[in-house]
JSON list of C-alpha atoms in Angstrom, two decimals:
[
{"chain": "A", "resi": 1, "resn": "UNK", "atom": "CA", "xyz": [109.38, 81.16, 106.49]},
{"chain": "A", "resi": 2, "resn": "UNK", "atom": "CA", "xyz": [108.16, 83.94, 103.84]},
{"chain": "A", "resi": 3, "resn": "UNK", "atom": "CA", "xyz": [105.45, 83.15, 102.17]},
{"chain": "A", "resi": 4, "resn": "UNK", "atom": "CA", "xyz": [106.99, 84.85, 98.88]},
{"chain": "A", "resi": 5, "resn": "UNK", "atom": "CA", "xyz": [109.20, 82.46, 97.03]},
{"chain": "A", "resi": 6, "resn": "UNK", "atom": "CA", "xyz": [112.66, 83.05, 96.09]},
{"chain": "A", "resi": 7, "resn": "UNK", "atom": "CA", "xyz": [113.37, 83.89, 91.93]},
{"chain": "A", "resi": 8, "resn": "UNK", "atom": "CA", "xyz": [116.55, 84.53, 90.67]},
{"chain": "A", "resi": 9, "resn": "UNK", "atom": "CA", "xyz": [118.40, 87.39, 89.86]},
{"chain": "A", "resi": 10, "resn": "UNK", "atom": "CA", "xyz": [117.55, 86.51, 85.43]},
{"chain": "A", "resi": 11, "resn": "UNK", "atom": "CA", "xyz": [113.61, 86.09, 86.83]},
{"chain": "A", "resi": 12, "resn": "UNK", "atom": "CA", "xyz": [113.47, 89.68, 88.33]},
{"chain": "A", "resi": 13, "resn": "UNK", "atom": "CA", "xyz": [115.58, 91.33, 85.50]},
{"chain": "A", "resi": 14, "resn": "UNK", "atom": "CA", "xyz": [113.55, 89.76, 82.80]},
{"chain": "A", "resi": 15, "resn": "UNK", "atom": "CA", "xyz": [110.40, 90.23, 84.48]},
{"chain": "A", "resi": 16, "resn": "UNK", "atom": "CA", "xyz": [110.89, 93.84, 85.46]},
{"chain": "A", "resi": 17, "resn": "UNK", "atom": "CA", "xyz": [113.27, 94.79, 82.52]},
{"chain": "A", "resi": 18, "resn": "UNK", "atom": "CA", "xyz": [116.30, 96.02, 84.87]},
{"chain": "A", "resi": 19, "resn": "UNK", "atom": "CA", "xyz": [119.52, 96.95, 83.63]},
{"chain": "A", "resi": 20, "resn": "UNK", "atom": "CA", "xyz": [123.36, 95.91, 84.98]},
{"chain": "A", "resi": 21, "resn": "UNK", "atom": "CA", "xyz": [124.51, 98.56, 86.08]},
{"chain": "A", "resi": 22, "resn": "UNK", "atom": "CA", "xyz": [125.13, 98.71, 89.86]},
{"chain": "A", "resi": 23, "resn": "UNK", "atom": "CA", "xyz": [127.91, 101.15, 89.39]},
{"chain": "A", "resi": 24, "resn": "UNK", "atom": "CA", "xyz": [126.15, 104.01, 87.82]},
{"chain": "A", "resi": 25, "resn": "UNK", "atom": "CA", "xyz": [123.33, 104.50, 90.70]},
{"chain": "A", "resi": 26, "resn": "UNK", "atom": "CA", "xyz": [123.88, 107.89, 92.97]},
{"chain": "A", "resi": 27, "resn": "UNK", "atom": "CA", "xyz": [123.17, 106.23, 96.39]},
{"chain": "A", "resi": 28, "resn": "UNK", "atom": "CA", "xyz": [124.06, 109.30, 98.09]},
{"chain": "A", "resi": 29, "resn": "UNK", "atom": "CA", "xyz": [121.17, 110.96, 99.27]},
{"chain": "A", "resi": 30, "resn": "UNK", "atom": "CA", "xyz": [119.00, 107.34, 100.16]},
{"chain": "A", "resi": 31, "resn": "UNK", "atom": "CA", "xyz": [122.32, 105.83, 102.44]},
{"chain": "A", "resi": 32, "resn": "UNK", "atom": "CA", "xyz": [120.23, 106.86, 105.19]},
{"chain": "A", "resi": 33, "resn": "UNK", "atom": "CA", "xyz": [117.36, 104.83, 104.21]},
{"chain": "A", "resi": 34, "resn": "UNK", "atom": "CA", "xyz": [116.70, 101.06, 105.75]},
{"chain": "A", "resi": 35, "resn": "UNK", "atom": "CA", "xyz": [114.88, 98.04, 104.40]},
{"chain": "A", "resi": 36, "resn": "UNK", "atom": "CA", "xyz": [113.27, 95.21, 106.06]},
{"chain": "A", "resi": 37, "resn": "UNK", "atom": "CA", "xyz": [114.10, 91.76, 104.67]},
{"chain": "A", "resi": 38, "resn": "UNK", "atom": "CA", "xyz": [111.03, 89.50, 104.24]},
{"chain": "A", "resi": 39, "resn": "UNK", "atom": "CA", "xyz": [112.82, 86.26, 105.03]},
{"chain": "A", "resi": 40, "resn": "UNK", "atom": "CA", "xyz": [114.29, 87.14, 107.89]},
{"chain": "A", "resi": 41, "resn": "UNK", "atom": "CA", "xyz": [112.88, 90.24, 108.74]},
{"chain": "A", "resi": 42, "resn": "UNK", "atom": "CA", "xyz": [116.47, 91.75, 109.23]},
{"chain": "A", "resi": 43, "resn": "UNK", "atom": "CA", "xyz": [116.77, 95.59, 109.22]},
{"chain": "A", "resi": 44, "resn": "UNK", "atom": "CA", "xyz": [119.64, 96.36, 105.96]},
{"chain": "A", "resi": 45, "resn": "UNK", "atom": "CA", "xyz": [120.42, 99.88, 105.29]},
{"chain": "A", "resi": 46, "resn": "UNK", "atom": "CA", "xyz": [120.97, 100.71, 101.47]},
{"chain": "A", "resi": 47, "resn": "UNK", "atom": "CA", "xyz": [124.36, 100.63, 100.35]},
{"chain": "A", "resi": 48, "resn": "UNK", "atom": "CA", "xyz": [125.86, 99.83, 96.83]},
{"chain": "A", "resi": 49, "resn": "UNK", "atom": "CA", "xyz": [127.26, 96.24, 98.37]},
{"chain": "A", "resi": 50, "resn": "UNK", "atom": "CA", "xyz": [123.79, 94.63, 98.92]},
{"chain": "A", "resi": 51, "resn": "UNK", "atom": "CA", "xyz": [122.16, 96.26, 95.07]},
{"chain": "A", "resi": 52, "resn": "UNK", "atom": "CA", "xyz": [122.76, 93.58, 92.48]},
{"chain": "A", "resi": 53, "resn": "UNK", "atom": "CA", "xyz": [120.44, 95.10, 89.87]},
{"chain": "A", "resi": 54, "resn": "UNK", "atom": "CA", "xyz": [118.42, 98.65, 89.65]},
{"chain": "A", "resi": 55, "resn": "UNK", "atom": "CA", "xyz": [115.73, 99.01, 87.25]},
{"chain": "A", "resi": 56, "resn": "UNK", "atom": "CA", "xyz": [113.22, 101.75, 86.53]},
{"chain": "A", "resi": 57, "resn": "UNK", "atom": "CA", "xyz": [110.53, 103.20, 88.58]},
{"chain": "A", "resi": 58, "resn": "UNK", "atom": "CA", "xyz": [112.82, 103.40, 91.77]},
{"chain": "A", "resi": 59, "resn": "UNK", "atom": "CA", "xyz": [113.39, 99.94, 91.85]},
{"chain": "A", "resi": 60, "resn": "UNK", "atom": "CA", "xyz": [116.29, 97.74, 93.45]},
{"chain": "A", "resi": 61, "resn": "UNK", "atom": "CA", "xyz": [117.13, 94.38, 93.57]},
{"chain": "A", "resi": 62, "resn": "UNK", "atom": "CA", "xyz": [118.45, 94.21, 96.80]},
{"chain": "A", "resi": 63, "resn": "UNK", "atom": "CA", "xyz": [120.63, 91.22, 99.02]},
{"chain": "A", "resi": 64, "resn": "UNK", "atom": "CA", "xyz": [119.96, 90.98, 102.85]},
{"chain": "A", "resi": 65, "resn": "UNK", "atom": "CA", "xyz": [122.90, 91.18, 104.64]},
{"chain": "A", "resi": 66, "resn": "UNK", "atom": "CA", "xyz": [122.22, 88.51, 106.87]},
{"chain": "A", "resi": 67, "resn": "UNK", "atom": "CA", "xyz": [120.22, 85.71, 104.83]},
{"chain": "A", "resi": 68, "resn": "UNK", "atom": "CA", "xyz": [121.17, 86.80, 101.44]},
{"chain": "A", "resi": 69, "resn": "UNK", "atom": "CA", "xyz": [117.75, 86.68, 100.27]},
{"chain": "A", "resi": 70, "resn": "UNK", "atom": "CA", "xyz": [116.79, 88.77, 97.19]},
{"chain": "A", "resi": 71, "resn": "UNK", "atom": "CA", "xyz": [114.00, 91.27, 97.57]},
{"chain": "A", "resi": 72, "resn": "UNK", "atom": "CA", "xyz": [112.86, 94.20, 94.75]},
{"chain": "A", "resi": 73, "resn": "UNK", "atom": "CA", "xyz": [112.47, 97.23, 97.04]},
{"chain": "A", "resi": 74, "resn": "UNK", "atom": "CA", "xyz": [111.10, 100.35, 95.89]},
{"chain": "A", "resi": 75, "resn": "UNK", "atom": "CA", "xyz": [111.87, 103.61, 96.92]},
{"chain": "A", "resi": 76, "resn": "UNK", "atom": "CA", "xyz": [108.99, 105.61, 97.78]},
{"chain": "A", "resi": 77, "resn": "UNK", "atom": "CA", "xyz": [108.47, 109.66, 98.48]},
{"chain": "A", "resi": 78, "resn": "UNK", "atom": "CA", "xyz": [105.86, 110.69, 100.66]},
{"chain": "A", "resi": 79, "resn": "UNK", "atom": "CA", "xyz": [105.99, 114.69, 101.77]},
{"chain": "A", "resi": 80, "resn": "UNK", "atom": "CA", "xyz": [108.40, 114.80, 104.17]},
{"chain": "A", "resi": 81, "resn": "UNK", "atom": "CA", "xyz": [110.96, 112.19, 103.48]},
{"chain": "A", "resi": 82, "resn": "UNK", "atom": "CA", "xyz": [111.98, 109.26, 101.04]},
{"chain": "A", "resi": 83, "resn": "UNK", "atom": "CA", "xyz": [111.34, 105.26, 102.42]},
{"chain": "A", "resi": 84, "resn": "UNK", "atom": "CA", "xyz": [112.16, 102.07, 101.13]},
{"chain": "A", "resi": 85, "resn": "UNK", "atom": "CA", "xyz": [109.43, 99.71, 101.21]},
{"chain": "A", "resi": 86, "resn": "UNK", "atom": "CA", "xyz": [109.83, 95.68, 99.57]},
{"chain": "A", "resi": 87, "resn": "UNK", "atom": "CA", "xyz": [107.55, 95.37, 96.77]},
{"chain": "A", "resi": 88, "resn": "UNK", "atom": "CA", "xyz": [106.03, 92.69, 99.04]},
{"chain": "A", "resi": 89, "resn": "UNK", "atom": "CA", "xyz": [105.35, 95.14, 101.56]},
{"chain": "A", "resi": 90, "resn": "UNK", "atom": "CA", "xyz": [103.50, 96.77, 98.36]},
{"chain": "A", "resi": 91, "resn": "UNK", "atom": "CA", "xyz": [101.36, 94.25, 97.50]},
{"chain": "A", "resi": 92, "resn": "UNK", "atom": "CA", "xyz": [99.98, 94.02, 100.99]},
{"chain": "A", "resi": 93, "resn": "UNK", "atom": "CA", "xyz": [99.32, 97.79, 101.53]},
{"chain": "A", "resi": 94, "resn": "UNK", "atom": "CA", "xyz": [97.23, 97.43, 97.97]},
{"chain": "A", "resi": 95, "resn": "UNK", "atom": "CA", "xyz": [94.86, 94.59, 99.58]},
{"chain": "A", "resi": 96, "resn": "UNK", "atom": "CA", "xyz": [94.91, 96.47, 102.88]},
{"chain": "A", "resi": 97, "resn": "UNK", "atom": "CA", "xyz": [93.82, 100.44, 101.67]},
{"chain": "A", "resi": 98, "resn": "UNK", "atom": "CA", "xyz": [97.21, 100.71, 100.36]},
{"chain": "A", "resi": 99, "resn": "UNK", "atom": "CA", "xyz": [98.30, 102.50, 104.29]},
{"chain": "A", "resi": 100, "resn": "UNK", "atom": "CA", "xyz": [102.07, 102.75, 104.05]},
{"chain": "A", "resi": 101, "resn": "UNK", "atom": "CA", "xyz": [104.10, 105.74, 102.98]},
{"chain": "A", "resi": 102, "resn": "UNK", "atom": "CA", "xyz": [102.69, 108.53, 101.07]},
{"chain": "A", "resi": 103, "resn": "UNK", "atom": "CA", "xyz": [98.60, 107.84, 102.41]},
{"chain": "A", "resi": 104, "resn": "UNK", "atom": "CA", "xyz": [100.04, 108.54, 105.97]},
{"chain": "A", "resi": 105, "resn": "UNK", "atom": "CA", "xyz": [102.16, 111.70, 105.03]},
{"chain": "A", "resi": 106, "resn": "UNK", "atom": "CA", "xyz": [99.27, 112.60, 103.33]},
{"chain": "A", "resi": 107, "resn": "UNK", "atom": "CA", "xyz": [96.46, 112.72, 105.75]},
{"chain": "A", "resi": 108, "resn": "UNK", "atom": "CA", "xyz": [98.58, 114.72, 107.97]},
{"chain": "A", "resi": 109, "resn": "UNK", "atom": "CA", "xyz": [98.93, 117.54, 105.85]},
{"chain": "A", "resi": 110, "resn": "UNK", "atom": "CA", "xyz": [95.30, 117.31, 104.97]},
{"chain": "A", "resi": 111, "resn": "UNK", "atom": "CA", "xyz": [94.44, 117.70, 108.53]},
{"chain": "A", "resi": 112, "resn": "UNK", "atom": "CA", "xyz": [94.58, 121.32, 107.66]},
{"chain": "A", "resi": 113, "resn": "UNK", "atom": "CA", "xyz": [92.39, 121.77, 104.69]},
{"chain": "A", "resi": 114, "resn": "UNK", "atom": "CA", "xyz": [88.99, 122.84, 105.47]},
{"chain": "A", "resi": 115, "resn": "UNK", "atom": "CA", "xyz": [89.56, 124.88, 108.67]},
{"chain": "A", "resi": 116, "resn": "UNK", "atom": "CA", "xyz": [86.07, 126.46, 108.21]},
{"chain": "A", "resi": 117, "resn": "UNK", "atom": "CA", "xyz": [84.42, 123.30, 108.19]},
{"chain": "A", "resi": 118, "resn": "UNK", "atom": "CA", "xyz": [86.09, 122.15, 110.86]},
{"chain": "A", "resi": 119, "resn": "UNK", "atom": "CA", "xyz": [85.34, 125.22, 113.24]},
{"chain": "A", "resi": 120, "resn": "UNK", "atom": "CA", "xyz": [81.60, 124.94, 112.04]},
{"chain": "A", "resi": 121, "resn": "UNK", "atom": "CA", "xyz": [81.51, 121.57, 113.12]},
{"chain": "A", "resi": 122, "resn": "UNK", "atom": "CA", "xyz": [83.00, 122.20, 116.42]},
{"chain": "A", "resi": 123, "resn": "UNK", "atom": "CA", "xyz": [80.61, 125.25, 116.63]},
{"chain": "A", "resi": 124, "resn": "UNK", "atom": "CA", "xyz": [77.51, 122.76, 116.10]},
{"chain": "A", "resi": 125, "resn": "UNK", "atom": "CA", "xyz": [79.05, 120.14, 118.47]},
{"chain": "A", "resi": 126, "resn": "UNK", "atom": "CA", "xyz": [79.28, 122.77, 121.34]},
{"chain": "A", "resi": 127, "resn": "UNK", "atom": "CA", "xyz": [75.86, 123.89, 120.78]},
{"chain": "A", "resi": 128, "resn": "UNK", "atom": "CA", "xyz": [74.78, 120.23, 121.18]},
{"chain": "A", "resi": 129, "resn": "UNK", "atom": "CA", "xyz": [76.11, 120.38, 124.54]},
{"chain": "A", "resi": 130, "resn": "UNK", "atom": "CA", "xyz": [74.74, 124.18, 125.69]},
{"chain": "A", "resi": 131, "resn": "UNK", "atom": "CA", "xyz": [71.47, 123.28, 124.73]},
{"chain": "A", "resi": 132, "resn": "UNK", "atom": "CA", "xyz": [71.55, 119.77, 126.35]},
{"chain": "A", "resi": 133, "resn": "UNK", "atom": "CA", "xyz": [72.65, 121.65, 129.53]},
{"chain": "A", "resi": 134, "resn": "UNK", "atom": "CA", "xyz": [69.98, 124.22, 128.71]},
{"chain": "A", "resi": 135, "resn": "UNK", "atom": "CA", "xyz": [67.69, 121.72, 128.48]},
{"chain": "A", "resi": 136, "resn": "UNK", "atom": "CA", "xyz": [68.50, 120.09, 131.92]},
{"chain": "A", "resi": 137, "resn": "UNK", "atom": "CA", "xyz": [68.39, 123.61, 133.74]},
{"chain": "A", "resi": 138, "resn": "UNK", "atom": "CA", "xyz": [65.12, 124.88, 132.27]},
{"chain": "A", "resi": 139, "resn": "UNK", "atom": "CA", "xyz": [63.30, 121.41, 133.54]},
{"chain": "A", "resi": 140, "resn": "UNK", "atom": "CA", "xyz": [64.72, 121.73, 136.63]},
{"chain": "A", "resi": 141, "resn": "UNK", "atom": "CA", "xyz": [63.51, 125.71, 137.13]},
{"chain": "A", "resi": 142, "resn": "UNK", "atom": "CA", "xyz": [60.14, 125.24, 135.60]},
{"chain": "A", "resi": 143, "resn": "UNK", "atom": "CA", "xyz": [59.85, 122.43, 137.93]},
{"chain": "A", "resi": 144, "resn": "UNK", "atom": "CA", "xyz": [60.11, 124.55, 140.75]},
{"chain": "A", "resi": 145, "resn": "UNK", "atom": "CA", "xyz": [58.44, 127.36, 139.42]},
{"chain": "A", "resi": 146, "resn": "UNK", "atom": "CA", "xyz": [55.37, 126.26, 138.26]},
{"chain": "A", "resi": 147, "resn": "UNK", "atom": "CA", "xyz": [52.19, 125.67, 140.35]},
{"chain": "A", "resi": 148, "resn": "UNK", "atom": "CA", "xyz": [50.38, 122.41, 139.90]},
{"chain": "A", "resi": 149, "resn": "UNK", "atom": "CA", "xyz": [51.68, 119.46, 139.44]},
{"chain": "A", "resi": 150, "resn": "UNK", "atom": "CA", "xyz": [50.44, 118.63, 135.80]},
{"chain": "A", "resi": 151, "resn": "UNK", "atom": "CA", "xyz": [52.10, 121.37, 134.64]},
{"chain": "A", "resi": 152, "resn": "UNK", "atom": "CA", "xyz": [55.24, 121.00, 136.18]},
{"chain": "A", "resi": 153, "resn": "UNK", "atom": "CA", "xyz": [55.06, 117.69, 134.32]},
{"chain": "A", "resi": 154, "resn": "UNK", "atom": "CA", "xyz": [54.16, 119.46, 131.43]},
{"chain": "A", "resi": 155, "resn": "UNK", "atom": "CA", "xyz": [56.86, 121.49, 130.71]},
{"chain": "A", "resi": 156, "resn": "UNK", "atom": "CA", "xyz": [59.27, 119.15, 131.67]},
{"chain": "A", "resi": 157, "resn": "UNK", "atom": "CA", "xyz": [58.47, 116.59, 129.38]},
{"chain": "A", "resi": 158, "resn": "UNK", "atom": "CA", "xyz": [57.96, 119.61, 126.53]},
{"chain": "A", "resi": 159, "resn": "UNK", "atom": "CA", "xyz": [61.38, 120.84, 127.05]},
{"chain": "A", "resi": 160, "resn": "UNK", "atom": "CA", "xyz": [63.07, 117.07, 127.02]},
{"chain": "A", "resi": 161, "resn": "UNK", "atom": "CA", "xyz": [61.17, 116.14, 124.21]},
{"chain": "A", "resi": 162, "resn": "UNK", "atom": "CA", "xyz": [62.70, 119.44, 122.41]},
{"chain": "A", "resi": 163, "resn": "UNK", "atom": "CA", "xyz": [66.35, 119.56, 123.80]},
{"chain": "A", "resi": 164, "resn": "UNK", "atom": "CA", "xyz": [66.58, 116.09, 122.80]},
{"chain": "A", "resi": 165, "resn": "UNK", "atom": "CA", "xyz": [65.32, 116.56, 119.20]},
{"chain": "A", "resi": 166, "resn": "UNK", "atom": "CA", "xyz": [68.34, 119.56, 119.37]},
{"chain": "A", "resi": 167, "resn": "UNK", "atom": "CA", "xyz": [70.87, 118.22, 120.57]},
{"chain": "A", "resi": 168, "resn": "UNK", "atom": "CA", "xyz": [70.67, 115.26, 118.23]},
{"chain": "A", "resi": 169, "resn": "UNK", "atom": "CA", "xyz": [70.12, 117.09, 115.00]},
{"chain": "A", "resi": 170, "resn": "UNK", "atom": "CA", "xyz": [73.26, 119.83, 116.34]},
{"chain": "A", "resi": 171, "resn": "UNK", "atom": "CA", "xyz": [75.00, 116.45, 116.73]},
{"chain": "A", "resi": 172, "resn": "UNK", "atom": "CA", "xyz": [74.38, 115.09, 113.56]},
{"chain": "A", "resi": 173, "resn": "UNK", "atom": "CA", "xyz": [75.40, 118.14, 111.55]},
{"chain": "A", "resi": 174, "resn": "UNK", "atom": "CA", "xyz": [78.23, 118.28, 113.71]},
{"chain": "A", "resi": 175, "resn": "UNK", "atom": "CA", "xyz": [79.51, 114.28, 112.78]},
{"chain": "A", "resi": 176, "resn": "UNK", "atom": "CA", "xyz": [78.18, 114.98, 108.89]},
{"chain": "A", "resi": 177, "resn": "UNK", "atom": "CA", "xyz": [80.85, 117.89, 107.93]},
{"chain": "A", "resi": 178, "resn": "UNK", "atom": "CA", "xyz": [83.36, 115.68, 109.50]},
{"chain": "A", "resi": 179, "resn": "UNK", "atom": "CA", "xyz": [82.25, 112.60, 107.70]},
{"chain": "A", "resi": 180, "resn": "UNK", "atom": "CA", "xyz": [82.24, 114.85, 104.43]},
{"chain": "A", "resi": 181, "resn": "UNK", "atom": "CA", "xyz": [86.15, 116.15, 105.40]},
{"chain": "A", "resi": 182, "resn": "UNK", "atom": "CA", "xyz": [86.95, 112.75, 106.01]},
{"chain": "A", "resi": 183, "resn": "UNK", "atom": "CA", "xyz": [85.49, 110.95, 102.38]},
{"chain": "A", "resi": 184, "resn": "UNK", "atom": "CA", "xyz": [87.42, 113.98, 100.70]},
{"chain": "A", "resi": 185, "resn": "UNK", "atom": "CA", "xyz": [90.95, 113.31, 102.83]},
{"chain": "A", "resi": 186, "resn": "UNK", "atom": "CA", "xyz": [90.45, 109.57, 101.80]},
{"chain": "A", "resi": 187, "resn": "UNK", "atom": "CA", "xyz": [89.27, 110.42, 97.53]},
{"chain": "A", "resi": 188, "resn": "UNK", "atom": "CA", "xyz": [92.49, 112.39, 97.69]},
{"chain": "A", "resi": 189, "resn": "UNK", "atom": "CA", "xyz": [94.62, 110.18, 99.11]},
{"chain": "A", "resi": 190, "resn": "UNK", "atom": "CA", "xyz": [93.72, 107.29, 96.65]},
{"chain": "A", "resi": 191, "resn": "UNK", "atom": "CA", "xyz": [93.82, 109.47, 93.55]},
{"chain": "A", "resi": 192, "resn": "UNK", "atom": "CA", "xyz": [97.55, 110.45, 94.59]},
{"chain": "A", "resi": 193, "resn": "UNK", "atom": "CA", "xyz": [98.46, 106.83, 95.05]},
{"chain": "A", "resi": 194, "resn": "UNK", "atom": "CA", "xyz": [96.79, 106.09, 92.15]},
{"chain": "A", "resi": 195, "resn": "UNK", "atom": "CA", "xyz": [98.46, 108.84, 89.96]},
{"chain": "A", "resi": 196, "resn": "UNK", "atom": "CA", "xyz": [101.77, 107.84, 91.68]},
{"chain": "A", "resi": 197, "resn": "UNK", "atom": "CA", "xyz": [101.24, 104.24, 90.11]},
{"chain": "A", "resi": 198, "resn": "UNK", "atom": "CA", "xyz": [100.61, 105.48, 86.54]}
]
């Protein structure tokens, strides 16, 4: 059972001022485009049979072909391609980070800003790892180098005690420009679902 009640056909057109006029909508280029119904979770493609009113901002109120249950479903663009999503499947994605359409479309063309950034912080990240190694080989050949056993000791604690501090502050840089990519690839994505609301 949904959990969003079902209004009439007057409710939604008052309520979201549509207009009658089912005949003059070009449904052409969305036929493609499918719908889940949130009664019955049936999968309804878009055709001009199942739209019984169409009101601004991309919005349809739309029949399920199975349970005849009226849902508004908006038509959404992200980059690549238009979707249909039920403005209850709206209201969720806005008290879950608003993840549905255009955020996902989104991130994946911002994987490629800041290819600089990125190589820098896959730079630092391999360093991390040479001088860890380096770190491992020059205890080891001190070790057998040296004379004495305090200073064997010596320069193997010396050169843990200093790889370690490396590697974790090569680290660290490393996992702060990514952290900075990733804040930036978030503040984006909200402003352009925020500017897509307005």
């Amino acid at each position: 059972m949904s959990k969003y009640p079902k209004l009439s056909i007057e409710y939604f057109a008052n309520f979201y001022n549509f207009k009658w006029q089912p005949n003059k909508i070009d449904l052409s280029p969305y036929l493609d485009l499918s719908w889940e119904c949130a009664e019955c979770e049936e999968i309804n493609s878009l055709n001009p049979d199942n739209i019984l009113l169409e009101g601004g901002g991309n919005r349809f109120v739309i029949l399920c072909s199975k349970c005849n249950n009226q849902s508004i479903v908006w038509l959404m663009w992200g980059l690549l391609r238009k979707k249909l999503i039920t403005e209850a499947a709206v209201n969720e994605a806005d008290t879950s980070n608003m993840n549905f359409g255009i955020i996902n479309k989104t991130s994946h063309v911002n994987y490629k800003r800041y290819p600089v950034l990125r190589l820098i912080s896959n730079i630092y990240k391999v360093l991390a790892w040479l001088s860890a190694f380096s770190t491992a080989i020059i205890a080891i050949l001190s070790c057998t180098t040296s004379r004495g056993e305090y200073g064997c000791l010596m320069i193997i604690l010396s050169s843990l005690v200093i790889g370690t501090i490396t590697v974790i502050t090569l680290l660290a840089v490393s996992e702060g420009i990514k952290v900075f990519i990733d804040i930036e690839e978030n503040t984006r994505s909200i402003a352009t679902i925020m500017k897509g609301d307005k």
